[in-house]
Coordinates of C-alpha atoms and ligand atoms in Angstrom, one line a residue:
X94 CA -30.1 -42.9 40.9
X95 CA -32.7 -40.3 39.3
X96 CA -30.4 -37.7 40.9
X97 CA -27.3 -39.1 39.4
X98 CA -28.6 -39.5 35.9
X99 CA -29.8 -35.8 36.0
X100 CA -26.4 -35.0 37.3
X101 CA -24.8 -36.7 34.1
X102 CA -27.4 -35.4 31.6
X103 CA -26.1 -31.7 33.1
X104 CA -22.6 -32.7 32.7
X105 CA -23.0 -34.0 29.2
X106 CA -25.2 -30.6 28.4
X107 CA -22.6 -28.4 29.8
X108 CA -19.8 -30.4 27.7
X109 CA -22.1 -29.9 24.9
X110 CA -22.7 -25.7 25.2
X111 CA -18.5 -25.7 25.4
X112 CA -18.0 -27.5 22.5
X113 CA -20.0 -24.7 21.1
X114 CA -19.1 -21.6 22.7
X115 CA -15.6 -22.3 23.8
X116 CA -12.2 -22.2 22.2
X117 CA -10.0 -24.9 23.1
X118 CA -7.1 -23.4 22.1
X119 CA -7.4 -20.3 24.4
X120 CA -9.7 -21.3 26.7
X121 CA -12.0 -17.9 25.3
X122 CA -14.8 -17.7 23.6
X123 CA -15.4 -18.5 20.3
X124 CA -17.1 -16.8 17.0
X125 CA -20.6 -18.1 18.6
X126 CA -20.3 -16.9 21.9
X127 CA -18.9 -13.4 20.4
X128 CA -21.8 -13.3 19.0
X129 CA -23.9 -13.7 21.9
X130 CA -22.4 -12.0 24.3
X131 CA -21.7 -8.7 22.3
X132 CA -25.7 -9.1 21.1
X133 CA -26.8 -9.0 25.1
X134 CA -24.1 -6.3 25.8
X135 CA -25.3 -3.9 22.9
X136 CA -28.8 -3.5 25.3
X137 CA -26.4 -2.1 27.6
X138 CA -27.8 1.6 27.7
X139 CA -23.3 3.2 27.1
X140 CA -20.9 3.5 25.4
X141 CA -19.5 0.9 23.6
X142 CA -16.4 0.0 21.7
X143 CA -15.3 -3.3 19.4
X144 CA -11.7 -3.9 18.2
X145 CA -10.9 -7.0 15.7
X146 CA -7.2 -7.2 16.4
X147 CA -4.7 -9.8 14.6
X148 CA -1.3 -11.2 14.6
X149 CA 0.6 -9.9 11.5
X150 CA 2.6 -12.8 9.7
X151 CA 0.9 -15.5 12.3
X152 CA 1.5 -18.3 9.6
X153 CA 5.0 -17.3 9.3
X154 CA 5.0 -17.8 13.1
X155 CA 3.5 -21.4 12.9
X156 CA 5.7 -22.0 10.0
X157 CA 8.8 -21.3 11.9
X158 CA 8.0 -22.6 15.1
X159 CA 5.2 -25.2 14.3
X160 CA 2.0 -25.3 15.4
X161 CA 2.0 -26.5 19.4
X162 CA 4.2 -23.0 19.7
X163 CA 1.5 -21.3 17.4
X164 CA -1.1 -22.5 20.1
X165 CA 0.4 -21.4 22.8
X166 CA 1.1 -18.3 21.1
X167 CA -2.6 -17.7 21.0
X168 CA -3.5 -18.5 24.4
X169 CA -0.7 -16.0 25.6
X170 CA -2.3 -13.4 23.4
X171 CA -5.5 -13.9 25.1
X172 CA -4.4 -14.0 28.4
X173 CA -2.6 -10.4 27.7
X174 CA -5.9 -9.5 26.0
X175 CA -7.6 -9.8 29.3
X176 CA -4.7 -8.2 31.2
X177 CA -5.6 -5.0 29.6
X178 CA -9.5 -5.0 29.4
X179 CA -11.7 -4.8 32.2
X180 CA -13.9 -7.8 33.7
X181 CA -17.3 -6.8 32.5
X182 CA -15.5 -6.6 28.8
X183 CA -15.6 -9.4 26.2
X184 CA -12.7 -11.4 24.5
X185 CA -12.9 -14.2 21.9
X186 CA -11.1 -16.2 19.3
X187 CA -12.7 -15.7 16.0
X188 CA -10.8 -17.4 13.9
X189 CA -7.1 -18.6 13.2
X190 CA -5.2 -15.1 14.9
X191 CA -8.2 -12.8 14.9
X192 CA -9.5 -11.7 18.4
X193 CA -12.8 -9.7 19.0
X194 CA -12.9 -7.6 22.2
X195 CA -15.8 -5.9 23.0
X196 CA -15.4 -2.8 25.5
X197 CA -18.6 -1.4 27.8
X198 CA -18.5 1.7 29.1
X199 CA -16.3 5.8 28.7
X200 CA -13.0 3.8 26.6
X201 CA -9.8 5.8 25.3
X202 CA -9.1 4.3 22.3
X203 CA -5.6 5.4 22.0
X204 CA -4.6 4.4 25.2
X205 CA -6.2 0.8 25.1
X206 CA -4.6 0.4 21.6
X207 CA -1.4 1.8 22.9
X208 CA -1.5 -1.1 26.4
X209 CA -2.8 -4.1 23.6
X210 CA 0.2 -3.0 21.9
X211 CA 2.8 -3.1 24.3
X212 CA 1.9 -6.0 25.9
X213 CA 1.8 -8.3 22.7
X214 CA 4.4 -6.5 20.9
X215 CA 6.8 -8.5 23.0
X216 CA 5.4 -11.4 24.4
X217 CA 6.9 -14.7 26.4
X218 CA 6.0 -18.0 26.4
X219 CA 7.7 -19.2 29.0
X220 CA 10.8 -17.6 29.1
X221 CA 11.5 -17.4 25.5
X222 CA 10.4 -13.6 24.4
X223 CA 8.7 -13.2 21.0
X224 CA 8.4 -9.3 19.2
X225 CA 5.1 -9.8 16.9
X226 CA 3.5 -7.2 15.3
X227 CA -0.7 -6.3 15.5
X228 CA -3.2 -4.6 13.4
X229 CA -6.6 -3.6 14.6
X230 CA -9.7 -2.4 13.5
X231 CA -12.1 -0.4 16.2
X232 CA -15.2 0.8 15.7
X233 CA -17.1 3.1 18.4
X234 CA -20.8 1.7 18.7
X235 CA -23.5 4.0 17.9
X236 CA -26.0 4.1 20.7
X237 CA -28.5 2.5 18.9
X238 CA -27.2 -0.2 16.8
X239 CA -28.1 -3.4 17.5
X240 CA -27.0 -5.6 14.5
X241 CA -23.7 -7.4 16.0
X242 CA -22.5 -8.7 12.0
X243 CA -23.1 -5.2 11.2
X244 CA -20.7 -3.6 13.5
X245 CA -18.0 -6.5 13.4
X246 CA -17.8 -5.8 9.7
X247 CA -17.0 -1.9 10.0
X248 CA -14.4 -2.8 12.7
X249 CA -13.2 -5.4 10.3
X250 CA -12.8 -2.9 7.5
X251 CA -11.3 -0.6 9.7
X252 CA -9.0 -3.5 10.4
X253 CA -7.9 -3.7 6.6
X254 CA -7.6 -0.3 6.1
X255 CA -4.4 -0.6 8.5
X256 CA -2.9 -4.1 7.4
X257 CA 0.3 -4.4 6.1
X258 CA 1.3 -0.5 7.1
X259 CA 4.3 0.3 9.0
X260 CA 3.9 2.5 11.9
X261 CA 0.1 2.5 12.4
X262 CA -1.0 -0.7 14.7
X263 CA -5.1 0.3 14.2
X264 CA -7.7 2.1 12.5
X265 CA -10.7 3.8 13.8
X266 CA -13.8 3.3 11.7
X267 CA -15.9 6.7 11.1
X268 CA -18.0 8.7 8.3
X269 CA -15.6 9.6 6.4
X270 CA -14.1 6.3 6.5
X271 CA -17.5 4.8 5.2
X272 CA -17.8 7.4 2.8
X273 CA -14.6 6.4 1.6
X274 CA -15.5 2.9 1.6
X275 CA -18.3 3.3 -1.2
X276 CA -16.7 5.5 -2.9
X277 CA -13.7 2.8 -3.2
X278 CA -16.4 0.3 -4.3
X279 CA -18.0 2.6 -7.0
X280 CA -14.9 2.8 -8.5
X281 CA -14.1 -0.9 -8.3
X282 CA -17.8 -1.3 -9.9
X283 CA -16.2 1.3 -13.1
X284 CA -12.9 -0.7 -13.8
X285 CA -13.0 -3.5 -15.8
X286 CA -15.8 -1.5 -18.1
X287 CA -13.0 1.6 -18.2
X288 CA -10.7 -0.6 -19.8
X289 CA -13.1 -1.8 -22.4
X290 CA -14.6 1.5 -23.1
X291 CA -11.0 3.7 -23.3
X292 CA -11.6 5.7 -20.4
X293 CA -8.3 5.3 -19.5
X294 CA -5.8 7.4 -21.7
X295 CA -2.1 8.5 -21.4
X296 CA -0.1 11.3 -20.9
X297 CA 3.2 12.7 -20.9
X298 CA 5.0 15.1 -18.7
X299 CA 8.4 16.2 -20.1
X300 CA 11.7 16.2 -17.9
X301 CA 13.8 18.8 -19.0
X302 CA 17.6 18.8 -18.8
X303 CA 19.5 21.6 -16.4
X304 CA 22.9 21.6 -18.6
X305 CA 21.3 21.6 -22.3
X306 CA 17.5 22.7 -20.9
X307 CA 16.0 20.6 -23.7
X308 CA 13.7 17.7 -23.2
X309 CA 15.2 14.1 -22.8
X310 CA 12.9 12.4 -20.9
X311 CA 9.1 12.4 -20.4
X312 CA 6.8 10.3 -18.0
X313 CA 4.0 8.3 -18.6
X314 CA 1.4 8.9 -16.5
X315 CA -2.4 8.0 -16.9
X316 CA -5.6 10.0 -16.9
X317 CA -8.9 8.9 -16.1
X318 CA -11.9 10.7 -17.9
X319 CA -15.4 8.7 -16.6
X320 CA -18.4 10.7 -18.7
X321 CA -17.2 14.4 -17.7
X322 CA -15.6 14.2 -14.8
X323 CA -11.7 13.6 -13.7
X324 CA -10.8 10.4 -11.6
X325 CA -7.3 11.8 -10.1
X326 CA -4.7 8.5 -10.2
X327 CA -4.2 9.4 -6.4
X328 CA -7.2 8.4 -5.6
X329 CA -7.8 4.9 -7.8
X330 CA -4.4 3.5 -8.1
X331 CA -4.1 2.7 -4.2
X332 CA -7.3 1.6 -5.0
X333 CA -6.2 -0.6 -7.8
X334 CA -2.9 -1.8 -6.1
X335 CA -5.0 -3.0 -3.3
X336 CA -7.4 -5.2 -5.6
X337 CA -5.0 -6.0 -8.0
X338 CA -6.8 -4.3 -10.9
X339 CA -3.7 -2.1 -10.8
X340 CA -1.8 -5.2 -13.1
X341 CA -4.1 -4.7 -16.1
X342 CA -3.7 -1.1 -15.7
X343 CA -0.3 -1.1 -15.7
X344 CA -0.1 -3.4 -18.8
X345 CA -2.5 -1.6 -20.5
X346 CA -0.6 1.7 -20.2
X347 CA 2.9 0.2 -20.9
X348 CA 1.1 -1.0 -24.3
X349 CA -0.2 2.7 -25.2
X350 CA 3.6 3.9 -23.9
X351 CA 4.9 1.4 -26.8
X352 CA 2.7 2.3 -29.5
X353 CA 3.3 5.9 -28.9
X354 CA 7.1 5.4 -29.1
X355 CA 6.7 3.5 -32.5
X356 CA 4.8 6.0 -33.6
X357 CA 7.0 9.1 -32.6
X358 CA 10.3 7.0 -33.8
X359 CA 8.8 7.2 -37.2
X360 CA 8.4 11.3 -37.0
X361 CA 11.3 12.6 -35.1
X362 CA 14.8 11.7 -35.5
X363 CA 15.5 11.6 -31.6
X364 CA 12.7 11.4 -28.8
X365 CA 12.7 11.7 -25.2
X366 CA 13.8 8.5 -23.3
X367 CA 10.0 7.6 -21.7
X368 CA 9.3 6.2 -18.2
X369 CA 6.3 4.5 -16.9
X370 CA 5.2 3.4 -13.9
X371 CA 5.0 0.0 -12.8
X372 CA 3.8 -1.3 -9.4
X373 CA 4.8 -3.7 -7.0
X374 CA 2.2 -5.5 -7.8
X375 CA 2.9 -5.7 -11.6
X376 CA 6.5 -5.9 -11.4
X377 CA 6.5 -9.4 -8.5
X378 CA 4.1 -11.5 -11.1
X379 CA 6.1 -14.6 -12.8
X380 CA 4.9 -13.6 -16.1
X381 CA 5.8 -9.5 -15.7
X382 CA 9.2 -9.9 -18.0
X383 CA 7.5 -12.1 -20.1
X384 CA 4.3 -10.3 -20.9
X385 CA 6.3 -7.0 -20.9
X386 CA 8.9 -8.0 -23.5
X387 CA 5.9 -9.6 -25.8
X388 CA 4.1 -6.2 -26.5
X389 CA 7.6 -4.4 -26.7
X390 CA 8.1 -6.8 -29.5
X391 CA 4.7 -6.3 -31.1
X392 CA 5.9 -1.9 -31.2
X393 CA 9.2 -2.9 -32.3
X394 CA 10.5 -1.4 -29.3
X395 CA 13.7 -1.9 -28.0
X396 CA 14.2 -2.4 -23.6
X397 CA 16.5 0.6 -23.8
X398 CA 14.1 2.7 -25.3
X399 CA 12.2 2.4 -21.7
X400 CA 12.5 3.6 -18.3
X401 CA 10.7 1.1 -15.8
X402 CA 9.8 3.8 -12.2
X403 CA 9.5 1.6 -9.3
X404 CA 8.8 3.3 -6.1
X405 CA 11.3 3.3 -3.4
X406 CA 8.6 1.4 -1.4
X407 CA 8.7 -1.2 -3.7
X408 CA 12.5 -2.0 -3.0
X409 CA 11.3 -2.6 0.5
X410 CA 10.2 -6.2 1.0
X411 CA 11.5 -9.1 3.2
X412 CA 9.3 -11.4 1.2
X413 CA 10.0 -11.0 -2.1
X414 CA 13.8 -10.7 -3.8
X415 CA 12.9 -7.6 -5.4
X416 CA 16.6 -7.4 -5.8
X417 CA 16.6 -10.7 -8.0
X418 CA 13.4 -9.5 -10.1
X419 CA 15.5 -6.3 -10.6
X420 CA 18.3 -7.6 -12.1
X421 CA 16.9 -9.8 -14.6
X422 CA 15.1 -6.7 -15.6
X423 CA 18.2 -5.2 -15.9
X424 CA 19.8 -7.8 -17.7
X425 CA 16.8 -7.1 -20.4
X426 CA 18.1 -4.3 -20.8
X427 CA 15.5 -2.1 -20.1
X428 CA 16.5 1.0 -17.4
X429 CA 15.3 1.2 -13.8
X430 CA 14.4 4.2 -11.8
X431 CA 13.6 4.6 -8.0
X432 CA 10.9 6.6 -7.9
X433 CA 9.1 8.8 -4.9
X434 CA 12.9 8.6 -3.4
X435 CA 13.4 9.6 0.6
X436 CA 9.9 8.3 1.2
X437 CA 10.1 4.8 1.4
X438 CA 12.3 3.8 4.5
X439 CA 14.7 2.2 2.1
X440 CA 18.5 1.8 3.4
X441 CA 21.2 3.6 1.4
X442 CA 22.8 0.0 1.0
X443 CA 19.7 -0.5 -1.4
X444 CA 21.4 2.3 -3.8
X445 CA 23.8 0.3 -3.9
X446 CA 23.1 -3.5 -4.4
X447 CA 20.0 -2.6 -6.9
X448 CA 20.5 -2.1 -10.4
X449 CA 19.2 1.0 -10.7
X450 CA 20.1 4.1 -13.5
X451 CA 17.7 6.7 -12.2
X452 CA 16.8 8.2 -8.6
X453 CA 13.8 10.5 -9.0
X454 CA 13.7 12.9 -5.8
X455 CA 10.5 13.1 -4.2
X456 CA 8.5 16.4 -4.6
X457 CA 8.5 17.0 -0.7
X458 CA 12.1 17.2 -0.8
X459 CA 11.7 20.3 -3.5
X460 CA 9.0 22.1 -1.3
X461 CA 11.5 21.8 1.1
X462 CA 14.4 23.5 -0.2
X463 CA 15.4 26.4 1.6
X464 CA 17.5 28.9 -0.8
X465 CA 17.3 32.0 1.5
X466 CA 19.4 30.4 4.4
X467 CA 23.3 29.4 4.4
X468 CA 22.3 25.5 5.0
X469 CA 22.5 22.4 4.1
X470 CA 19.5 20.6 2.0
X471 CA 19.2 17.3 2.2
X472 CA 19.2 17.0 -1.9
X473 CA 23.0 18.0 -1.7
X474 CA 23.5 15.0 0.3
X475 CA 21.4 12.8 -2.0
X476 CA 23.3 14.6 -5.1
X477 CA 26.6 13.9 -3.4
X478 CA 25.6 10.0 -3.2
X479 CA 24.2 9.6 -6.4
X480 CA 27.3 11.3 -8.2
X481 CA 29.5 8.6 -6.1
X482 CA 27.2 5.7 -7.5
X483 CA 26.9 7.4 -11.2
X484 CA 23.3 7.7 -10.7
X485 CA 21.2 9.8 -13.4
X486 CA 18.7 12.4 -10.9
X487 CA 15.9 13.7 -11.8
X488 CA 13.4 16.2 -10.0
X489 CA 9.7 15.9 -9.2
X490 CA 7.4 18.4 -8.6
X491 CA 9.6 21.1 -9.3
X492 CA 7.6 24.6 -9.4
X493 CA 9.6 27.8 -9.4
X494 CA 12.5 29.0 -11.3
X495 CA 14.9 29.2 -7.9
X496 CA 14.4 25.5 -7.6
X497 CA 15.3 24.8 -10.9
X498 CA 18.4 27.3 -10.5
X499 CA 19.1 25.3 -7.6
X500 CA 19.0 22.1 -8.8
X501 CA 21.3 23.5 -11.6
X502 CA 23.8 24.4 -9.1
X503 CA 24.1 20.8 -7.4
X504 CA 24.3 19.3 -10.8
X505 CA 20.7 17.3 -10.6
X506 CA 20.2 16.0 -14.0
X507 CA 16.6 16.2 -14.9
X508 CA 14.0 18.8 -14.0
X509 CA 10.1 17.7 -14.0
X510 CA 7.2 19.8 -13.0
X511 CA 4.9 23.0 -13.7
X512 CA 7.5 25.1 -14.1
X513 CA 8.3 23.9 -17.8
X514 CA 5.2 21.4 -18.4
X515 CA 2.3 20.1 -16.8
X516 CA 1.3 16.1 -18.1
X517 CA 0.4 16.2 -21.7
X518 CA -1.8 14.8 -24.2
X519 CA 0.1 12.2 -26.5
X520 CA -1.0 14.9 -29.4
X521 CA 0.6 18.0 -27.4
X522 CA 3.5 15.6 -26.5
X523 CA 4.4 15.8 -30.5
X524 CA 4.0 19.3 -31.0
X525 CA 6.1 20.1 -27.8
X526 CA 9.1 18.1 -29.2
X527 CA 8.6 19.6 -32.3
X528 CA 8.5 23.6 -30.9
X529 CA 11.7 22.0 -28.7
X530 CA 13.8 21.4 -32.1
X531 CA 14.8 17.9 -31.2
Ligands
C2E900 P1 4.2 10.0 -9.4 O1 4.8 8.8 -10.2 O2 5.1 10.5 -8.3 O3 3.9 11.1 -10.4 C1 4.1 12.4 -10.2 C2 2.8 13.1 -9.9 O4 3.1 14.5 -9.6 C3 1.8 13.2 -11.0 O5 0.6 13.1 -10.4 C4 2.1 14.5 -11.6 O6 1.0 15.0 -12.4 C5 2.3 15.4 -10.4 N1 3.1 16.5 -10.7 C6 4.1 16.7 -11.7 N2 4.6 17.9 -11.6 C7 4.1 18.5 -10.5 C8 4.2 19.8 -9.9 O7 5.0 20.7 -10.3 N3 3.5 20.1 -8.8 C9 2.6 19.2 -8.3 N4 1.9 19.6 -7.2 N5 2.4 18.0 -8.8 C10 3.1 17.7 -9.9 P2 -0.6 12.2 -11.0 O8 -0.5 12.1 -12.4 O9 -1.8 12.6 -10.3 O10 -0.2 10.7 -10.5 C11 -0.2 10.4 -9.1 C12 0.5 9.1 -8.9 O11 -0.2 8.0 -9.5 C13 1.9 9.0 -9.6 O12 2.8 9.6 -8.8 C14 2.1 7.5 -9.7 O13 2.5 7.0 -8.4 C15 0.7 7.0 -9.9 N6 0.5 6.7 -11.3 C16 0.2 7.5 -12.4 N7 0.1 6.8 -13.5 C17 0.4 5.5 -13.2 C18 0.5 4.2 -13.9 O14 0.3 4.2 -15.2 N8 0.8 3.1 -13.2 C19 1.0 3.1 -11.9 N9 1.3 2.0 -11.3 N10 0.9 4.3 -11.2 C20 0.6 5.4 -11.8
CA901 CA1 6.5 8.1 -11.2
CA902 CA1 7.1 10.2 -7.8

């Protein structure tokens, strides 16, 4: 009797620490156990390894295929998981998609990476094969770190750095990378105070035409001056873009690109046709025509007056009809450019089906231009299509006088770059189109 109620009071315990520690989904461990057994493995006196890895679009999955598929999903995950990692090694369900492994021991990232890949990539449940794409985050332990949250976090945050980018499944968390990772978060700490204080000012870099080598465009393109020092826009509008700052910004500068317009309408009989930039971001949000038109009005600015540059990147979305948001731009009447173009991994059928005036040729395809040699560049192929689809081109980055003679030759429209102008100040802008006659 005694020994039967001790076997039940075992029993129930044992139920009890699963309940806690196990995932019932995948049979793994969960969060708690993670916890655990990582915390006892970090006394291990080698190396050691952690990689957060996740399912990309896993809702979409359950979505599609509803959530007893989802499950399974999971569980077929972790069982590849342990496929690939050794027996002394640790796997767990975190949360929802998110999987913490915990590697002991000499571990080649790359090539683990590379086998968690493959084998999850494509995966079968039963015999019905799903592709799925993964993102991970690893971090290589320092030898004596002991905090487990600590090191979870900088996998986690090498996790992010890598979500939603094509063609890179992980990210390795280092220095550099943490470096980068205050100096992201000082400038998040500086943003909504830039705005209030004017830190943020815009400038205008002329695009001059090859037939009649006067001005007729000019792009808007800000500057950021914290105290004395330069912020460079490579640097914080990522930045922005990934915390969605980049929305106020981009208002913001579209405002100061309409007041400047007003005010050069009233001083010069004709003025350069002015793009600005607007990200995806920006340009997705229900209220982006609305807003936009509303301080167009306010300038007494007319749509045609502006030139909208959306990346080519931007075209690219399975989510989103970009194509639909286009055209009721469009229909505005304000003009659309494609900017950064031949970076993006857009089709050409995109040229086609957008509404788009402008195709602004990325600077690396410039750089690239090989005069000396009897060969094909691959901006006569571009020019070739955007003459067939009436398409206005225009330059970037151009920087020597053989490019420009180049891009002469092939009949590209617009030439922008430090060969005629580097960005100027709204003040030099004036006195540029004044020297220029216009
Ligand atoms: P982008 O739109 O491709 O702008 C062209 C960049 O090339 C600018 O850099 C410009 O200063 C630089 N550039 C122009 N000519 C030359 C040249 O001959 N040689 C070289 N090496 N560079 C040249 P910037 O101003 O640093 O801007 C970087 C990027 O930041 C822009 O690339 C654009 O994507 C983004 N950006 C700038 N202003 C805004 C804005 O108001 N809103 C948004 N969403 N993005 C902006
Ligand atoms: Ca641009
Ligand atoms: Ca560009």
């Amino acid at each position: 009797m005694n020994r039967r109620y001790r076997k039940l009071r075992l029993e129930k315990r044992n139920r009890l620490l699963e309940l806690a520690y196990i995932d019932p989904i995948t049979g793994l461990g969960n969060y708690n156990a993670y916890l655990e057994r990582t915390k006892e493995k970090l006394e291990i006196n080698s190396k050691k390894t952690i990689i957060i890895l996740d399912i990309d679009k896993f809702k979409t999955f359950n979505k599609k295929y509803g959530h007893m598929k989802g499950n399974a999903l999971l569980k077929r995950v972790g069982e590849e998981i342990k496929h690939v990692i050794r027996k002394t090694d640790i796997v767990c369900r975190l949360a929802n998609d998110v999987f913490g492994i915990f590697l002991v021991g000499e571990v080649d990232v790359e090539n683990v990476t590379e086998r968690l890949n493959s084998k999850i990539s494509r995966i079968n449940i039963g015999d019905i094969w799903y592709n799925l794409r993964i993102s991970m985050g690893v971090y290589i332990c320092d030898k004596n770190e002991k905090d487990v949250q600590s090191i979870i976090d900088k996998a986690i945050m090498a996790h992010d750095s890598v979500k939603g980018k094509y063609h890179v499944s992980y990210g390795v968390f280092t220095e550099e990378f943490e470096q980068k990772m205050i100096r992201e978060s000082e400038i998040e700490n500086m943003m909504e105070e830039a705005i209030k204080n004017k830190e943020f000012e815009v400038y205008y870099q002329p695009q001059i035409s090859t037939k009649t080598e006067k001005m007729e465009g000019a792009e808007a393109l800000v500057r950021w001056k914290k105290d004395e020092n330069r912020i460079s826009p490579s640097e914080f509008i990522p930045i922005f873009e990934k915390n969605y700052f980049i929305k106020k910004l981009d208002e913001y500068v579209y405002e100061r690109v309409c007041e400047n317009i007003q005010e050069l309408k009233k001083e010069f009989k004709e003025i350069p046709k002015i793009s600005v930039n607007i990200s995806k971001e920006s340009l997705i949000d229900s209220k982006f025509l609305e807003k936009y038109e509303k301080i167009m009005k306010k300038y007494d600015i007319m749509p045609e007056e502006i030139e909208l540059e959306i990346t080519e990147r931007t075209t690219v979305n399975n989510d989103i009809d970009i194509q639909k948001i286009l055209n009721e731009v469009k229909q505005k009447g304000f003009s659309i450019a494609i900017d950064d173009f031949g970076t993006g991994y857009s089709s050409l059928n995109m040229l086609e089906i957008m509404p788009i005036d402008t195709l602004k040729i990325d600077k690396s395809f410039i750089d690239r231009i090989d005069i000396s040699e009897e060969k094909t560049n691959f901006i006569e192929i571009i020019m070739f299509i955007t003459k067939k689809l009436n398409l206005k081109t225009v330059a970037e980055g151009v920087e020597t006088i053989e490019q420009v003679k180049y891009l002469k030759r092939w009949n590209c429209d617009l030439v922008q770059g430090y060969v005629y102008q580097k960005p100027l100040k709204f003040e030099e802008l004036k006195k540029y189109i004044k020297g220029d006659k216009m």
